[in-house]
Every structure is written in C-alpha cells, then in structure tokens.
Amino acid sequence: MERSSSVVQPVRQKHPGKTKEVDEKKEGKLQVEQEATDEALADQKVMAGEAQDRRNIWEPSVYYALGKETFYFAGHDISIRESLDTYGALIWPGAIALCQFLENNQQQVSLTDKAVLEIGAGTGLLSIVASLLGAWVTATDLPDILSNLTFNLLRNTRGRSLYSPQVTSLCWGQDLQRDFPYPSFHYDYVLAADVVYHHDCLQELLQTMRHFCRPGSRTTLLWANKMRFQSDLRLAESFESSFNTTLLTELPQQEVRIYKATAK
C-alpha cells in the first residue's frame, strides 16, 4: 500500500522593512510630482500676470480681443497684432532683446542671405526683423498661432524684405525627421525667444533644438529668454550641457539672457 504524501507550498514571507521602503519611495515620488505641479501652477500665475499687464495697456476693441504694438527696427516701423487667446500670441521681453541685439551686432551676426528658422515664433516680431535684415526666414509655431503669425509677417515684410518669409507648423519633438529631414532642411541660424513657459515640453524643446543644430550642420542657435522661474534656469543648465554655448549678453533689469550655441 502506497503511502500518500502531501506537498506543502512554500509561504512567501513578508518583509516589513522592504514594504516600508517601497511605500517611502512612492510617497517621495508623489511629493516630487506634487512639488513640480505646484511650481508649474505658480509660474503660470506669474505668466498670466505679465500677460494681464500687457492687456491693460491695450485699447479695448468691440470686435476683436486684439492689441497692437509698434516697434522700429532695421529702418522700418513694425506693427504687431497680438492676441489675448494664448501666451504664444503675445510679445515677450526675450524677443525684443534679441531683435535689438541682431540689429546692433550685424557684423558679429550677419543674417544677409542666410537661411533662418525661428521656433516658437509667436507674433512674428523676431522673424520680421530677421527678414528685414536680409535673411530667408521660416517662422514656425503651433497650428492655432499661424493665422496671426502669417498676418503680421505679410503686413510688415511685403515690399520691404529681399525674401518672402515662410510660415509652417512645428510641434516640438514631433515628427521632426519626417517634416524637417536633415540635410534637406538645413538652416544657418535657429532663433528662439522666450519659448520656456510650457513646463511639460521642455525636453521636447531641447530635442527640437538638437535636431536642427546637430554635429556637422554648422548651424548656430540663438536663444533669448527672460529668466523668470527655476524651470528657466534648469533648462539653461541642460542647454549649456547639450551645446557649445556662449552667453552673448545679459540684461539684468529685464532679467534676459541671450545665448549663442553650436553643436558639440
């Protein structure tokens, strides 16, 4: 008669210390995420305050939520139509600072007959000035920005610039090789001004900069930004580690820095 045997399944022992460690890691991760969210919300309030300050100086319009700003660059009056609907359709300090720099330093940065790409073009002020300084310009931004951007570019460059500026959609980090394959799309200069206000796409911004300013491309990147937030400083650190960078100028009163960069 065979003796029956029973198989005892092993019991997994619980380790209170390990469970506590996992819980602490989860809590730490949640705390970091909450702090990042709180920082982003606080920064958004600052941006909204700056935007409201700009809106308060505009004359009210019955029909359109638009304002107009007039500038004088490259020997021309430039009239810019701004929109209340999005931060991307407002003029920010970095764009004005970079326009002034380009106009005052044409021997150092000559745009004549150069292919220039602007990312996050917004109202188009910087692209307009680059066009008036002799560049062949492609201005890019999100699809909902393009209508006002195109209006401003045509209004201020028609009959004034050697090359008619182009406008096209570009979403940072998306379909770059498909829509802007290298070397078919090669630019002498890439311009970016006050593009750091969407906290959730800063890595995509850097990825886009790297796509157009890559080793062997001989492309020069000019980035101007008002350093408002910790996120701006963090991006500046990542920017400096990603490229060979030079701080061209710093405007303490406006809190604006202008960088020049080439691929490492």
PDB file of C-alpha atoms in Angstrom:
ATOM      1  CA  MET A   1       0.000   0.000   0.000  1.00  0.00           C
ATOM      2  CA  GLU A   2       1.484   3.300  -1.120  1.00  0.00           C
ATOM      3  CA  ARG A   3       1.873   5.959   1.434  1.00  0.00           C
ATOM      4  CA  SER A   4       0.193   9.185   0.455  1.00  0.00           C
ATOM      5  CA  SER A   5       2.278  12.324   0.659  1.00  0.00           C
ATOM      6  CA  SER A   6       1.218  15.914   0.847  1.00  0.00           C
ATOM      7  CA  VAL A   7       3.085  18.735  -0.842  1.00  0.00           C
ATOM      8  CA  VAL A   8       3.485  21.787   1.281  1.00  0.00           C
ATOM      9  CA  GLN A   9       3.524  25.006  -0.742  1.00  0.00           C
ATOM     10  CA  PRO A  10       6.150  27.470   0.367  1.00  0.00           C
ATOM     11  CA  VAL A  11       4.797  30.582   2.019  1.00  0.00           C
ATOM     12  CA  ARG A  12       6.308  33.880   0.870  1.00  0.00           C
ATOM     13  CA  GLN A  13       7.481  35.741   3.886  1.00  0.00           C
ATOM     14  CA  LYS A  14       6.612  39.414   4.149  1.00  0.00           C
ATOM     15  CA  HIS A  15       9.415  41.803   4.877  1.00  0.00           C
ATOM     16  CA  PRO A  16       8.036  44.799   6.761  1.00  0.00           C
ATOM     17  CA  GLY A  17      11.220  46.761   6.217  1.00  0.00           C
ATOM     18  CA  LYS A  18      11.137  46.295   2.436  1.00  0.00           C
ATOM     19  CA  THR A  19       7.442  47.197   2.244  1.00  0.00           C
ATOM     20  CA  LYS A  20       8.104  50.343   4.226  1.00  0.00           C
ATOM     21  CA  GLU A  21      10.957  51.219   1.862  1.00  0.00           C
ATOM     22  CA  VAL A  22       8.708  50.828  -1.201  1.00  0.00           C
ATOM     23  CA  ASP A  23       5.993  52.934   0.414  1.00  0.00           C
ATOM     24  CA  GLU A  24       8.504  55.650   1.234  1.00  0.00           C
ATOM     25  CA  LYS A  25       9.737  55.670  -2.376  1.00  0.00           C
ATOM     26  CA  LYS A  26       6.161  56.019  -3.636  1.00  0.00           C
ATOM     27  CA  GLU A  27       5.491  58.830  -1.190  1.00  0.00           C
ATOM     28  CA  GLY A  28       8.710  60.540  -2.217  1.00  0.00           C
ATOM     29  CA  LYS A  29       7.806  60.278  -5.907  1.00  0.00           C
ATOM     30  CA  LEU A  30       4.321  61.647  -5.266  1.00  0.00           C
ATOM     31  CA  GLN A  31       5.799  64.520  -3.263  1.00  0.00           C
ATOM     32  CA  VAL A  32       8.211  65.397  -6.090  1.00  0.00           C
ATOM     33  CA  GLU A  33       5.368  65.285  -8.631  1.00  0.00           C
ATOM     34  CA  GLN A  34       3.194  67.483  -6.415  1.00  0.00           C
ATOM     35  CA  GLU A  35       6.014  69.986  -5.941  1.00  0.00           C
ATOM     36  CA  ALA A  36       6.538  70.115  -9.716  1.00  0.00           C
ATOM     37  CA  THR A  37       2.813  70.687 -10.227  1.00  0.00           C
ATOM     38  CA  ASP A  38       2.735  73.425  -7.589  1.00  0.00           C
ATOM     39  CA  GLU A  39       5.777  75.087  -9.187  1.00  0.00           C
ATOM     40  CA  ALA A  40       4.170  74.973 -12.636  1.00  0.00           C
ATOM     41  CA  LEU A  41       0.931  76.478 -11.316  1.00  0.00           C
ATOM     42  CA  ALA A  42       2.808  79.252  -9.518  1.00  0.00           C
ATOM     43  CA  ASP A  43       4.806  80.020 -12.660  1.00  0.00           C
ATOM     44  CA  GLN A  44       1.637  80.062 -14.751  1.00  0.00           C
ATOM     45  CA  LYS A  45       0.223  82.714 -12.399  1.00  0.00           C
ATOM     46  CA  VAL A  46       3.310  84.852 -12.976  1.00  0.00           C
ATOM     47  CA  MET A  47       2.959  84.482 -16.746  1.00  0.00           C
ATOM     48  CA  ALA A  48      -0.735  85.318 -16.522  1.00  0.00           C
ATOM     49  CA  GLY A  49       0.129  88.435 -14.530  1.00  0.00           C
ATOM     50  CA  GLU A  50       2.629  89.569 -17.163  1.00  0.00           C
ATOM     51  CA  ALA A  51       0.080  88.903 -19.886  1.00  0.00           C
ATOM     52  CA  GLN A  52      -2.574  90.885 -17.995  1.00  0.00           C
ATOM     53  CA  ASP A  53      -0.187  93.812 -17.623  1.00  0.00           C
ATOM     54  CA  ARG A  54       0.218  93.845 -21.403  1.00  0.00           C
ATOM     55  CA  ARG A  55      -3.542  93.631 -21.955  1.00  0.00           C
ATOM     56  CA  ASN A  56      -4.213  96.542 -19.636  1.00  0.00           C
ATOM     57  CA  ILE A  57      -2.319  98.917 -21.917  1.00  0.00           C
ATOM     58  CA  TRP A  58      -4.321  97.978 -24.991  1.00  0.00           C
ATOM     59  CA  GLU A  59      -7.250  99.972 -26.255  1.00  0.00           C
ATOM     60  CA  PRO A  60     -10.453  97.949 -25.873  1.00  0.00           C
ATOM     61  CA  SER A  61     -11.964  96.542 -29.043  1.00  0.00           C
ATOM     62  CA  VAL A  62     -15.624  95.714 -29.500  1.00  0.00           C
ATOM     63  CA  TYR A  63     -14.996  93.122 -32.174  1.00  0.00           C
ATOM     64  CA  TYR A  64     -11.631  91.528 -31.507  1.00  0.00           C
ATOM     65  CA  ALA A  65      -9.640  90.610 -28.419  1.00  0.00           C
ATOM     66  CA  LEU A  66      -6.503  92.016 -30.019  1.00  0.00           C
ATOM     67  CA  GLY A  67      -3.897  94.617 -29.222  1.00  0.00           C
ATOM     68  CA  LYS A  68      -1.314  96.384 -31.345  1.00  0.00           C
ATOM     69  CA  GLU A  69       2.302  97.211 -30.626  1.00  0.00           C
ATOM     70  CA  THR A  70       4.579  99.334 -32.813  1.00  0.00           C
ATOM     71  CA  PHE A  71       8.357  98.949 -32.989  1.00  0.00           C
ATOM     72  CA  TYR A  72      11.151 100.448 -35.047  1.00  0.00           C
ATOM     73  CA  PHE A  73      13.829  98.033 -36.233  1.00  0.00           C
ATOM     74  CA  ALA A  74      16.047  97.791 -39.319  1.00  0.00           C
ATOM     75  CA  GLY A  75      14.854 101.170 -40.564  1.00  0.00           C
ATOM     76  CA  HIS A  76      11.155 100.296 -40.568  1.00  0.00           C
ATOM     77  CA  ASP A  77       8.119 100.792 -38.388  1.00  0.00           C
ATOM     78  CA  ILE A  78       6.770  97.383 -37.440  1.00  0.00           C
ATOM     79  CA  SER A  79       3.160  96.998 -36.364  1.00  0.00           C
ATOM     80  CA  ILE A  80       2.390  93.806 -34.454  1.00  0.00           C
ATOM     81  CA  ARG A  81      -1.072  92.473 -33.780  1.00  0.00           C
ATOM     82  CA  GLU A  82      -1.241  90.494 -30.543  1.00  0.00           C
ATOM     83  CA  SER A  83      -3.973  88.137 -29.389  1.00  0.00           C
ATOM     84  CA  LEU A  84      -5.423  87.573 -25.935  1.00  0.00           C
ATOM     85  CA  ASP A  85      -6.093  83.908 -26.555  1.00  0.00           C
ATOM     86  CA  THR A  86      -2.656  82.429 -25.952  1.00  0.00           C
ATOM     87  CA  TYR A  87       0.760  83.287 -24.498  1.00  0.00           C
ATOM     88  CA  GLY A  88       2.231  82.421 -27.905  1.00  0.00           C
ATOM     89  CA  ALA A  89       0.484  85.418 -29.490  1.00  0.00           C
ATOM     90  CA  LEU A  90       1.977  87.983 -27.103  1.00  0.00           C
ATOM     91  CA  ILE A  91       5.293  89.819 -27.359  1.00  0.00           C
ATOM     92  CA  TRP A  92       7.716  88.908 -24.586  1.00  0.00           C
ATOM     93  CA  PRO A  93      10.958  90.618 -23.443  1.00  0.00           C
ATOM     94  CA  GLY A  94      13.280  87.992 -24.925  1.00  0.00           C
ATOM     95  CA  ALA A  95      12.033  88.651 -28.458  1.00  0.00           C
ATOM     96  CA  ILE A  96      12.561  92.419 -28.167  1.00  0.00           C
ATOM     97  CA  ALA A  97      16.039  91.914 -26.662  1.00  0.00           C
ATOM     98  CA  LEU A  98      17.104  89.547 -29.453  1.00  0.00           C
ATOM     99  CA  CYS A  99      15.746  91.922 -32.119  1.00  0.00           C
ATOM    100  CA  GLN A 100      17.825  94.736 -30.617  1.00  0.00           C
ATOM    101  CA  PHE A 101      20.880  92.510 -30.441  1.00  0.00           C
ATOM    102  CA  LEU A 102      20.592  91.418 -34.088  1.00  0.00           C
ATOM    103  CA  GLU A 103      20.154  94.977 -35.293  1.00  0.00           C
ATOM    104  CA  ASN A 104      23.082  96.316 -33.234  1.00  0.00           C
ATOM    105  CA  ASN A 105      25.512  93.471 -33.935  1.00  0.00           C
ATOM    106  CA  GLN A 106      25.205  92.825 -37.666  1.00  0.00           C
ATOM    107  CA  GLN A 107      28.976  92.389 -38.085  1.00  0.00           C
ATOM    108  CA  GLN A 108      29.021  89.727 -35.360  1.00  0.00           C
ATOM    109  CA  VAL A 109      25.826  88.007 -36.564  1.00  0.00           C
ATOM    110  CA  SER A 110      25.193  88.715 -40.243  1.00  0.00           C
ATOM    111  CA  LEU A 111      21.817  87.415 -41.446  1.00  0.00           C
ATOM    112  CA  THR A 112      22.153  88.650 -45.029  1.00  0.00           C
ATOM    113  CA  ASP A 113      21.280  85.803 -47.436  1.00  0.00           C
ATOM    114  CA  LYS A 114      21.217  83.344 -44.534  1.00  0.00           C
ATOM    115  CA  ALA A 115      18.607  80.621 -44.043  1.00  0.00           C
ATOM    116  CA  VAL A 116      16.972  81.261 -40.685  1.00  0.00           C
ATOM    117  CA  LEU A 117      14.444  79.178 -38.749  1.00  0.00           C
ATOM    118  CA  GLU A 118      12.502  80.567 -35.797  1.00  0.00           C
ATOM    119  CA  ILE A 119      10.892  78.092 -33.405  1.00  0.00           C
ATOM    120  CA  GLY A 120       8.018  79.349 -31.275  1.00  0.00           C
ATOM    121  CA  ALA A 121       7.694  82.445 -33.472  1.00  0.00           C
ATOM    122  CA  GLY A 122       4.532  83.700 -31.751  1.00  0.00           C
ATOM    123  CA  THR A 123       3.605  87.116 -33.122  1.00  0.00           C
ATOM    124  CA  GLY A 124       6.465  87.013 -35.620  1.00  0.00           C
ATOM    125  CA  LEU A 125       8.363  90.099 -34.447  1.00  0.00           C
ATOM    126  CA  LEU A 126      11.736  88.343 -34.417  1.00  0.00           C
ATOM    127  CA  SER A 127      11.139  86.701 -37.809  1.00  0.00           C
ATOM    128  CA  ILE A 128      10.109  90.069 -39.254  1.00  0.00           C
ATOM    129  CA  VAL A 129      13.311  91.730 -38.050  1.00  0.00           C
ATOM    130  CA  ALA A 130      15.418  88.841 -39.379  1.00  0.00           C
ATOM    131  CA  SER A 131      13.685  89.201 -42.760  1.00  0.00           C
ATOM    132  CA  LEU A 132      14.302  92.947 -42.826  1.00  0.00           C
ATOM    133  CA  LEU A 133      17.970  92.251 -42.060  1.00  0.00           C
ATOM    134  CA  GLY A 134      18.217  90.167 -45.240  1.00  0.00           C
ATOM    135  CA  ALA A 135      17.513  86.601 -44.097  1.00  0.00           C
ATOM    136  CA  TRP A 136      15.427  83.932 -45.795  1.00  0.00           C
ATOM    137  CA  VAL A 137      13.147  83.116 -42.859  1.00  0.00           C
ATOM    138  CA  THR A 138      10.925  80.190 -41.951  1.00  0.00           C
ATOM    139  CA  ALA A 139       8.724  81.030 -38.948  1.00  0.00           C
ATOM    140  CA  THR A 140       7.182  78.105 -37.057  1.00  0.00           C
ATOM    141  CA  ASP A 141       4.732  77.624 -34.218  1.00  0.00           C
ATOM    142  CA  LEU A 142       1.676  75.598 -33.208  1.00  0.00           C
ATOM    143  CA  PRO A 143      -1.224  75.454 -35.706  1.00  0.00           C
ATOM    144  CA  ASP A 144      -3.508  77.789 -33.726  1.00  0.00           C
ATOM    145  CA  ILE A 145      -0.826  80.509 -33.761  1.00  0.00           C
ATOM    146  CA  LEU A 146      -0.178  80.512 -37.511  1.00  0.00           C
ATOM    147  CA  SER A 147      -3.033  82.745 -38.654  1.00  0.00           C
ATOM    148  CA  ASN A 148      -1.964  85.768 -36.605  1.00  0.00           C
ATOM    149  CA  LEU A 149       1.708  84.991 -37.267  1.00  0.00           C
ATOM    150  CA  THR A 150       1.127  84.980 -41.036  1.00  0.00           C
ATOM    151  CA  PHE A 151      -0.852  88.227 -40.846  1.00  0.00           C
ATOM    152  CA  ASN A 152       1.959  90.029 -39.016  1.00  0.00           C
ATOM    153  CA  LEU A 153       4.686  88.687 -41.294  1.00  0.00           C
ATOM    154  CA  LEU A 154       2.930  89.663 -44.530  1.00  0.00           C
ATOM    155  CA  ARG A 155       1.917  93.053 -43.184  1.00  0.00           C
ATOM    156  CA  ASN A 156       5.445  94.024 -42.204  1.00  0.00           C
ATOM    157  CA  THR A 157       7.675  92.403 -44.850  1.00  0.00           C
ATOM    158  CA  ARG A 158       5.760  92.742 -48.122  1.00  0.00           C
ATOM    159  CA  GLY A 159       7.775  95.008 -50.412  1.00  0.00           C
ATOM    160  CA  ARG A 160      10.396  95.513 -47.702  1.00  0.00           C
ATOM    161  CA  SER A 161      12.396  92.293 -47.488  1.00  0.00           C
ATOM    162  CA  LEU A 162      14.551  90.571 -50.088  1.00  0.00           C
ATOM    163  CA  TYR A 163      12.976  87.181 -49.357  1.00  0.00           C
ATOM    164  CA  SER A 164       9.337  86.462 -48.517  1.00  0.00           C
ATOM    165  CA  PRO A 165       9.202  84.714 -45.128  1.00  0.00           C
ATOM    166  CA  GLN A 166       7.603  81.290 -44.938  1.00  0.00           C
ATOM    167  CA  VAL A 167       5.232  80.058 -42.201  1.00  0.00           C
ATOM    168  CA  THR A 168       4.757  76.445 -41.212  1.00  0.00           C
ATOM    169  CA  SER A 169       3.592  74.353 -38.283  1.00  0.00           C
ATOM    170  CA  LEU A 170       6.110  72.759 -35.945  1.00  0.00           C
ATOM    171  CA  CYS A 171       5.230  70.906 -32.746  1.00  0.00           C
ATOM    172  CA  TRP A 172       8.360  70.467 -30.673  1.00  0.00           C
ATOM    173  CA  GLY A 173       9.678  66.927 -30.624  1.00  0.00           C
ATOM    174  CA  GLN A 174       7.028  65.591 -33.015  1.00  0.00           C
ATOM    175  CA  ASP A 175       7.743  64.153 -36.489  1.00  0.00           C
ATOM    176  CA  LEU A 176      10.904  66.211 -36.845  1.00  0.00           C
ATOM    177  CA  GLN A 177      12.696  63.810 -39.175  1.00  0.00           C
ATOM    178  CA  ARG A 178       9.537  63.354 -41.266  1.00  0.00           C
ATOM    179  CA  ASP A 179       8.655  67.057 -41.620  1.00  0.00           C
ATOM    180  CA  PHE A 180      12.158  68.585 -41.443  1.00  0.00           C
ATOM    181  CA  PRO A 181      14.562  65.855 -42.639  1.00  0.00           C
ATOM    182  CA  TYR A 182      18.235  66.679 -42.398  1.00  0.00           C
ATOM    183  CA  PRO A 183      20.067  67.754 -44.543  1.00  0.00           C
ATOM    184  CA  SER A 184      17.187  68.743 -46.843  1.00  0.00           C
ATOM    185  CA  PHE A 185      16.114  71.290 -44.220  1.00  0.00           C
ATOM    186  CA  HIS A 186      19.313  72.988 -43.168  1.00  0.00           C
ATOM    187  CA  TYR A 187      19.496  76.425 -41.569  1.00  0.00           C
ATOM    188  CA  ASP A 188      22.392  78.765 -40.888  1.00  0.00           C
ATOM    189  CA  TYR A 189      20.666  80.127 -37.780  1.00  0.00           C
ATOM    190  CA  VAL A 190      17.918  78.886 -35.487  1.00  0.00           C
ATOM    191  CA  LEU A 191      16.255  81.586 -33.382  1.00  0.00           C
ATOM    192  CA  ALA A 192      14.269  81.082 -30.192  1.00  0.00           C
ATOM    193  CA  ALA A 193      12.958  83.805 -27.868  1.00  0.00           C
ATOM    194  CA  ASP A 194      11.018  83.364 -24.611  1.00  0.00           C
ATOM    195  CA  VAL A 195       9.998  79.834 -25.501  1.00  0.00           C
ATOM    196  CA  VAL A 196      10.203  78.446 -21.946  1.00  0.00           C
ATOM    197  CA  TYR A 197       6.741  78.676 -20.458  1.00  0.00           C
ATOM    198  CA  HIS A 198       5.237  75.241 -21.165  1.00  0.00           C
ATOM    199  CA  HIS A 199       6.763  73.239 -18.329  1.00  0.00           C
ATOM    200  CA  ASP A 200       5.607  69.908 -19.712  1.00  0.00           C
ATOM    201  CA  CYS A 201       7.503  70.126 -23.017  1.00  0.00           C
ATOM    202  CA  LEU A 202      10.956  71.438 -22.137  1.00  0.00           C
ATOM    203  CA  GLN A 203      12.644  68.172 -23.119  1.00  0.00           C
ATOM    204  CA  GLU A 204      10.819  68.308 -26.456  1.00  0.00           C
ATOM    205  CA  LEU A 205      12.141  71.848 -26.896  1.00  0.00           C
ATOM    206  CA  LEU A 206      15.716  70.656 -26.337  1.00  0.00           C
ATOM    207  CA  GLN A 207      15.120  67.718 -28.682  1.00  0.00           C
ATOM    208  CA  THR A 208      13.963  70.151 -31.375  1.00  0.00           C
ATOM    209  CA  MET A 209      16.986  72.367 -30.859  1.00  0.00           C
ATOM    210  CA  ARG A 210      19.286  69.332 -31.172  1.00  0.00           C
ATOM    211  CA  HIS A 211      17.536  68.210 -34.362  1.00  0.00           C
ATOM    212  CA  PHE A 212      18.281  71.463 -36.160  1.00  0.00           C
ATOM    213  CA  CYS A 213      21.629  72.165 -34.514  1.00  0.00           C
ATOM    214  CA  ARG A 214      23.448  68.860 -34.869  1.00  0.00           C
ATOM    215  CA  PRO A 215      27.128  67.919 -35.258  1.00  0.00           C
ATOM    216  CA  GLY A 216      28.349  68.751 -38.731  1.00  0.00           C
ATOM    217  CA  SER A 217      25.421  71.064 -39.507  1.00  0.00           C
ATOM    218  CA  ARG A 218      27.359  74.313 -38.845  1.00  0.00           C
ATOM    219  CA  THR A 219      24.069  75.743 -37.575  1.00  0.00           C
ATOM    220  CA  THR A 220      24.185  78.481 -34.942  1.00  0.00           C
ATOM    221  CA  LEU A 221      21.437  78.657 -32.350  1.00  0.00           C
ATOM    222  CA  LEU A 222      20.492  81.984 -30.771  1.00  0.00           C
ATOM    223  CA  TRP A 223      18.266  81.711 -27.700  1.00  0.00           C
ATOM    224  CA  ALA A 224      16.983  84.681 -25.683  1.00  0.00           C
ATOM    225  CA  ASN A 225      14.898  84.231 -22.560  1.00  0.00           C
ATOM    226  CA  LYS A 226      13.710  86.109 -19.528  1.00  0.00           C
ATOM    227  CA  MET A 227      14.853  84.033 -16.563  1.00  0.00           C
ATOM    228  CA  ARG A 228      11.659  84.112 -14.503  1.00  0.00           C
ATOM    229  CA  PHE A 229      11.488  80.665 -12.968  1.00  0.00           C
ATOM    230  CA  GLN A 230      13.562  77.781 -11.689  1.00  0.00           C
ATOM    231  CA  SER A 231      12.457  75.885 -14.803  1.00  0.00           C
ATOM    232  CA  ASP A 232      14.200  78.533 -16.932  1.00  0.00           C
ATOM    233  CA  LEU A 233      17.434  78.049 -15.005  1.00  0.00           C
ATOM    234  CA  ARG A 234      17.162  74.261 -15.200  1.00  0.00           C
ATOM    235  CA  LEU A 235      16.662  74.440 -18.959  1.00  0.00           C
ATOM    236  CA  ALA A 236      19.644  76.802 -19.224  1.00  0.00           C
ATOM    237  CA  GLU A 237      21.770  74.183 -17.450  1.00  0.00           C
ATOM    238  CA  SER A 238      20.572  71.446 -19.814  1.00  0.00           C
ATOM    239  CA  PHE A 239      21.118  73.781 -22.761  1.00  0.00           C
ATOM    240  CA  GLU A 240      24.698  74.514 -21.713  1.00  0.00           C
ATOM    241  CA  SER A 241      25.436  70.797 -21.289  1.00  0.00           C
ATOM    242  CA  SER A 242      23.905  69.950 -24.704  1.00  0.00           C
ATOM    243  CA  PHE A 243      25.717  72.566 -26.819  1.00  0.00           C
ATOM    244  CA  ASN A 244      28.861  74.625 -27.013  1.00  0.00           C
ATOM    245  CA  THR A 245      27.412  77.823 -25.575  1.00  0.00           C
ATOM    246  CA  THR A 246      28.425  81.441 -25.186  1.00  0.00           C
ATOM    247  CA  LEU A 247      26.485  83.982 -23.141  1.00  0.00           C
ATOM    248  CA  LEU A 248      26.379  86.865 -25.631  1.00  0.00           C
ATOM    249  CA  THR A 249      24.762  89.364 -23.311  1.00  0.00           C
ATOM    250  CA  GLU A 250      22.776  89.612 -20.092  1.00  0.00           C
ATOM    251  CA  LEU A 251      20.291  92.383 -19.339  1.00  0.00           C
ATOM    252  CA  PRO A 252      19.859  92.434 -15.535  1.00  0.00           C
ATOM    253  CA  GLN A 253      16.964  94.910 -15.495  1.00  0.00           C
ATOM    254  CA  GLN A 254      14.943  92.805 -17.923  1.00  0.00           C
ATOM    255  CA  GLU A 255      16.321  89.524 -16.459  1.00  0.00           C
ATOM    256  CA  VAL A 256      17.053  88.464 -20.042  1.00  0.00           C
ATOM    257  CA  ARG A 257      19.960  86.332 -21.234  1.00  0.00           C
ATOM    258  CA  ILE A 258      20.972  85.818 -24.865  1.00  0.00           C
ATOM    259  CA  TYR A 259      22.946  82.679 -25.684  1.00  0.00           C
ATOM    260  CA  LYS A 260      24.807  81.595 -28.803  1.00  0.00           C
ATOM    261  CA  ALA A 261      25.262  77.860 -29.284  1.00  0.00           C
ATOM    262  CA  THR A 262      26.665  75.316 -31.705  1.00  0.00           C
ATOM    263  CA  ALA A 263      26.584  71.527 -31.663  1.00  0.00           C
ATOM    264  CA  LYS A 264      29.120  69.656 -29.563  1.00  0.00           C
TER     265      LYS A 264
END
